[in-house]
């Protein structure tokens, strides 16, 4: 049925029963979709056409509505149709950053939100942002140019992001004289790529955004050879994701919990899958505790049933431990919890991925620290080949494993966007650096369990009559870290303290002999030392570490491994010109001559501590004076 035919039926409904029409309009379903493709393929023109044509159809209905409203004493809806502005153009002209330009329009059947994203490769993050909440993607192809690399990139990305409904809109058909052979050739080319990429189905429509062919009705007079639906007709009738979500098992990530001192203890969130009713058994994940739903509440009152897409507050019949980040799920089919995963990553930051570095990982309402391993491979979006890679650069797509500092509740992305999709955030800049999709948890995460021991770290500490500490000496090469750390240990030994000194050079003779001095290797070097220092602190020791440890992120990572107050950052603050004058090992001389690459302070950065617990200046202090000062700051050790 064409848009015009449907419009006539709607006009009849308005004339016969204005209240029924208003009720129908109020409860229209909402479809989110994205337009994407290559540069200058006509996305903005198409969106303008959709807005214009839908407005014309709606204004025809509105005229009837206003006439009948006067008769029935009802107020017609006021519709504000914004002028179309290209997202990228707006960004440039206004001097602001627009992730995605969203546009709203409506027809008699459905409401729509369309994400308009730039086609340039450098704006891939914008495209991913728009696609992350979309139910459908319109992939535009210029009929004169055919399938391009950016067509493949965007198609592969929307497929990765779980969009099931794809429309191949072959645009600018008017510029190829509406030639059916050109359309068929493009569809055949795209079909070959889609099959290789795992795209199961798509709908191909020949259109002209400028002329309006096959936008609101099909076939147009210029494409009598086409027998498929018009674009708006297809958008109006495609199955909604929310409908499919209701068929899944019940899931609700907890966004908010009311204060425990109140009589009403409810858990609020948006249902991401399934249905729920009072009396249904549920399980709290990851804790695993079970209970029964007592009530379902909204601002409008209690409900007899709630479904996917609704935001509700759930009360339970039992007092269970449940907080923000937990998931309330169907008791008989709960999601998994794990701390190690394999995922697909889309890197969206100009700074390349740092394997081994800790990033914030946000998945639903959960926020944890995640450490990413070097990629297993990078994906060439043109050939879909798997390429060897040590890191991921801007706009790269790859597969990598990662571990979190505590178990998170998840489902594979193919099963649930909400519990399988995540973003990575740089801990220091707060920039979103990547979007990821969990494929599965690693077997070792399920098969390796923590073995409880009888003697605790508190017992070790009591036996040694001291409180564990990790004194983390950081500074440039030649600053005096090792000399001062050694003097501190000597003085602590005289005081009968149990200590151990981990020195950078010494550790590289054994534990870290396989590591070089690239940024990635430096990160792994500090991660390993942090784990060793933590074990030694668990044994009740005062641990001294003398490492350049040039990056704040890794020093913060080690800090987070230890109980609060046990990590003491000691900044040996020596100017580089002083350290270079000392040059005991001749390393600065080699670095200046280009014989030593990745040397901190010369061609590799050093990020000085901003708020260290202790700062010593070796220009004004002797090593013994510095050691005495440090010990005075950390005593008593009991």
PDB file of N, CA, C and O in Angstrom, residues 202-233:
ATOM      1  N   UNK A 202      19.124  -7.601   3.131  1.00  0.00           N
ATOM      2  CA  UNK A 202      18.966  -6.157   3.001  1.00  0.00           C
ATOM      3  C   UNK A 202      17.906  -5.895   1.943  1.00  0.00           C
ATOM      4  O   UNK A 202      17.581  -6.755   1.121  1.00  0.00           O
ATOM      5  N   UNK A 203      17.352  -4.693   1.972  1.00  0.00           N
ATOM      6  CA  UNK A 203      16.337  -4.280   1.004  1.00  0.00           C
ATOM      7  C   UNK A 203      16.935  -3.202   0.112  1.00  0.00           C
ATOM      8  O   UNK A 203      17.392  -2.164   0.607  1.00  0.00           O
ATOM      9  N   UNK A 204      16.968  -3.447  -1.191  1.00  0.00           N
ATOM     10  CA  UNK A 204      17.542  -2.491  -2.143  1.00  0.00           C
ATOM     11  C   UNK A 204      16.427  -1.677  -2.793  1.00  0.00           C
ATOM     12  O   UNK A 204      15.432  -2.246  -3.282  1.00  0.00           O
ATOM     13  N   UNK A 205      16.583  -0.345  -2.780  1.00  0.00           N
ATOM     14  CA  UNK A 205      15.576   0.548  -3.343  1.00  0.00           C
ATOM     15  C   UNK A 205      16.264   1.593  -4.219  1.00  0.00           C
ATOM     16  O   UNK A 205      17.171   2.291  -3.757  1.00  0.00           O
ATOM     17  N   UNK A 206      15.851   1.723  -5.493  1.00  0.00           N
ATOM     18  CA  UNK A 206      16.397   2.790  -6.345  1.00  0.00           C
ATOM     19  C   UNK A 206      15.666   4.095  -6.041  1.00  0.00           C
ATOM     20  O   UNK A 206      14.436   4.155  -6.085  1.00  0.00           O
ATOM     21  N   UNK A 207      16.401   5.149  -5.719  1.00  0.00           N
ATOM     22  CA  UNK A 207      15.740   6.391  -5.321  1.00  0.00           C
ATOM     23  C   UNK A 207      16.423   7.595  -5.978  1.00  0.00           C
ATOM     24  O   UNK A 207      17.536   7.501  -6.494  1.00  0.00           O
ATOM     25  N   UNK A 208      15.733   8.700  -5.900  1.00  0.00           N
ATOM     26  CA  UNK A 208      16.329  10.008  -6.184  1.00  0.00           C
ATOM     27  C   UNK A 208      15.872  10.933  -5.072  1.00  0.00           C
ATOM     28  O   UNK A 208      14.694  11.311  -5.014  1.00  0.00           O
ATOM     29  N   UNK A 209      16.790  11.259  -4.170  1.00  0.00           N
ATOM     30  CA  UNK A 209      16.434  12.157  -3.091  1.00  0.00           C
ATOM     31  C   UNK A 209      16.044  13.529  -3.599  1.00  0.00           C
ATOM     32  O   UNK A 209      15.176  14.190  -3.038  1.00  0.00           O
ATOM     33  N   UNK A 210      16.661  13.946  -4.705  1.00  0.00           N
ATOM     34  CA  UNK A 210      16.394  15.267  -5.267  1.00  0.00           C
ATOM     35  C   UNK A 210      15.039  15.317  -5.965  1.00  0.00           C
ATOM     36  O   UNK A 210      14.254  16.247  -5.767  1.00  0.00           O
ATOM     37  N   UNK A 211      14.748  14.292  -6.768  1.00  0.00           N
ATOM     38  CA  UNK A 211      13.497  14.269  -7.538  1.00  0.00           C
ATOM     39  C   UNK A 211      12.338  13.650  -6.758  1.00  0.00           C
ATOM     40  O   UNK A 211      11.174  13.888  -7.081  1.00  0.00           O
ATOM     41  N   UNK A 212      12.658  12.806  -5.757  1.00  0.00           N
ATOM     42  CA  UNK A 212      11.602  12.197  -4.963  1.00  0.00           C
ATOM     43  C   UNK A 212      11.171  10.817  -5.418  1.00  0.00           C
ATOM     44  O   UNK A 212      10.201  10.268  -4.884  1.00  0.00           O
ATOM     45  N   UNK A 213      11.868  10.227  -6.360  1.00  0.00           N
ATOM     46  CA  UNK A 213      11.481   8.902  -6.852  1.00  0.00           C
ATOM     47  C   UNK A 213      11.586   7.849  -5.755  1.00  0.00           C
ATOM     48  O   UNK A 213      12.615   7.714  -5.088  1.00  0.00           O
ATOM     49  N   UNK A 214      10.496   7.088  -5.599  1.00  0.00           N
ATOM     50  CA  UNK A 214      10.415   5.939  -4.690  1.00  0.00           C
ATOM     51  C   UNK A 214      10.678   6.309  -3.231  1.00  0.00           C
ATOM     52  O   UNK A 214      11.121   5.473  -2.443  1.00  0.00           O
ATOM     53  N   UNK A 215      10.369   7.545  -2.877  1.00  0.00           N
ATOM     54  CA  UNK A 215      10.502   7.956  -1.480  1.00  0.00           C
ATOM     55  C   UNK A 215       9.192   7.714  -0.733  1.00  0.00           C
ATOM     56  O   UNK A 215       9.178   7.022   0.290  1.00  0.00           O
ATOM     57  N   UNK A 216       8.096   8.264  -1.231  1.00  0.00           N
ATOM     58  CA  UNK A 216       6.801   8.082  -0.562  1.00  0.00           C
ATOM     59  C   UNK A 216       5.909   7.071  -1.262  1.00  0.00           C
ATOM     60  O   UNK A 216       4.993   6.531  -0.644  1.00  0.00           O
ATOM     61  N   UNK A 217       6.129   6.840  -2.542  1.00  0.00           N
ATOM     62  CA  UNK A 217       5.312   5.861  -3.277  1.00  0.00           C
ATOM     63  C   UNK A 217       6.172   5.187  -4.333  1.00  0.00           C
ATOM     64  O   UNK A 217       7.132   5.767  -4.836  1.00  0.00           O
ATOM     65  N   UNK A 218       5.809   3.958  -4.655  1.00  0.00           N
ATOM     66  CA  UNK A 218       6.579   3.190  -5.639  1.00  0.00           C
ATOM     67  C   UNK A 218       5.628   2.302  -6.437  1.00  0.00           C
ATOM     68  O   UNK A 218       4.580   1.871  -5.947  1.00  0.00           O
ATOM     69  N   UNK A 219       6.030   1.985  -7.686  1.00  0.00           N
ATOM     70  CA  UNK A 219       7.200   2.549  -8.368  1.00  0.00           C
ATOM     71  C   UNK A 219       6.898   3.951  -8.898  1.00  0.00           C
ATOM     72  O   UNK A 219       5.759   4.282  -9.188  1.00  0.00           O
ATOM     73  N   UNK A 220       7.926   4.755  -9.017  1.00  0.00           N
ATOM     74  CA  UNK A 220       7.753   6.070  -9.627  1.00  0.00           C
ATOM     75  C   UNK A 220       7.601   5.881 -11.137  1.00  0.00           C
ATOM     76  O   UNK A 220       7.901   4.815 -11.689  1.00  0.00           O
ATOM     77  N   UNK A 221       7.164   6.912 -11.816  1.00  0.00           N
ATOM     78  CA  UNK A 221       6.983   6.829 -13.269  1.00  0.00           C
ATOM     79  C   UNK A 221       8.301   6.547 -13.984  1.00  0.00           C
ATOM     80  O   UNK A 221       8.310   5.982 -15.082  1.00  0.00           O
ATOM     81  N   UNK A 222       9.403   6.889 -13.353  1.00  0.00           N
ATOM     82  CA  UNK A 222      10.708   6.697 -13.991  1.00  0.00           C
ATOM     83  C   UNK A 222      11.322   5.319 -13.739  1.00  0.00           C
ATOM     84  O   UNK A 222      12.331   4.971 -14.347  1.00  0.00           O
ATOM     85  N   UNK A 223      10.724   4.571 -12.798  1.00  0.00           N
ATOM     86  CA  UNK A 223      11.283   3.243 -12.474  1.00  0.00           C
ATOM     87  C   UNK A 223      10.188   2.187 -12.526  1.00  0.00           C
ATOM     88  O   UNK A 223       9.972   1.454 -11.563  1.00  0.00           O
ATOM     89  N   UNK A 224       9.524   2.109 -13.665  1.00  0.00           N
ATOM     90  CA  UNK A 224       8.454   1.122 -13.813  1.00  0.00           C
ATOM     91  C   UNK A 224       8.979  -0.305 -13.635  1.00  0.00           C
ATOM     92  O   UNK A 224       8.211  -1.226 -13.311  1.00  0.00           O
ATOM     93  N   UNK A 225      10.279  -0.502 -13.851  1.00  0.00           N
ATOM     94  CA  UNK A 225      10.891  -1.831 -13.724  1.00  0.00           C
ATOM     95  C   UNK A 225      11.073  -2.269 -12.272  1.00  0.00           C
ATOM     96  O   UNK A 225      11.395  -3.435 -11.992  1.00  0.00           O
ATOM     97  N   UNK A 226      10.869  -1.357 -11.308  1.00  0.00           N
ATOM     98  CA  UNK A 226      11.065  -1.687  -9.885  1.00  0.00           C
ATOM     99  C   UNK A 226       9.740  -2.116  -9.264  1.00  0.00           C
ATOM    100  O   UNK A 226       8.718  -1.452  -9.442  1.00  0.00           O
ATOM    101  N   UNK A 227       9.742  -3.208  -8.515  1.00  0.00           N
ATOM    102  CA  UNK A 227       8.497  -3.756  -7.955  1.00  0.00           C
ATOM    103  C   UNK A 227       8.480  -3.778  -6.434  1.00  0.00           C
ATOM    104  O   UNK A 227       7.567  -4.330  -5.827  1.00  0.00           O
ATOM    105  N   UNK A 228       9.489  -3.185  -5.799  1.00  0.00           N
ATOM    106  CA  UNK A 228       9.562  -3.216  -4.344  1.00  0.00           C
ATOM    107  C   UNK A 228       8.854  -2.044  -3.692  1.00  0.00           C
ATOM    108  O   UNK A 228       8.171  -1.253  -4.350  1.00  0.00           O
ATOM    109  N   UNK A 229       9.022  -1.895  -2.360  1.00  0.00           N
ATOM    110  CA  UNK A 229       8.323  -0.826  -1.627  1.00  0.00           C
ATOM    111  C   UNK A 229       9.016   0.519  -1.781  1.00  0.00           C
ATOM    112  O   UNK A 229      10.198   0.604  -2.122  1.00  0.00           O
ATOM    113  N   UNK A 230       8.274   1.587  -1.512  1.00  0.00           N
ATOM    114  CA  UNK A 230       8.883   2.909  -1.373  1.00  0.00           C
ATOM    115  C   UNK A 230       9.638   2.963  -0.051  1.00  0.00           C
ATOM    116  O   UNK A 230       9.389   2.166   0.851  1.00  0.00           O
ATOM    117  N   UNK A 231      10.540   3.909   0.069  1.00  0.00           N
ATOM    118  CA  UNK A 231      11.372   3.977   1.260  1.00  0.00           C
ATOM    119  C   UNK A 231      10.534   4.210   2.517  1.00  0.00           C
ATOM    120  O   UNK A 231      10.691   3.505   3.518  1.00  0.00           O
ATOM    121  N   UNK A 232       9.633   5.201   2.500  1.00  0.00           N
ATOM    122  CA  UNK A 232       8.819   5.482   3.683  1.00  0.00           C
ATOM    123  C   UNK A 232       7.922   4.297   4.008  1.00  0.00           C
ATOM    124  O   UNK A 232       7.734   3.941   5.181  1.00  0.00           O
ATOM    125  N   UNK A 233       7.386   3.654   2.990  1.00  0.00           N
ATOM    126  CA  UNK A 233       6.540   2.475   3.218  1.00  0.00           C
ATOM    127  C   UNK A 233       7.335   1.392   3.947  1.00  0.00           C
ATOM    128  O   UNK A 233       6.847   0.758   4.890  1.00  0.00           O
TER     129      UNK A 233
END
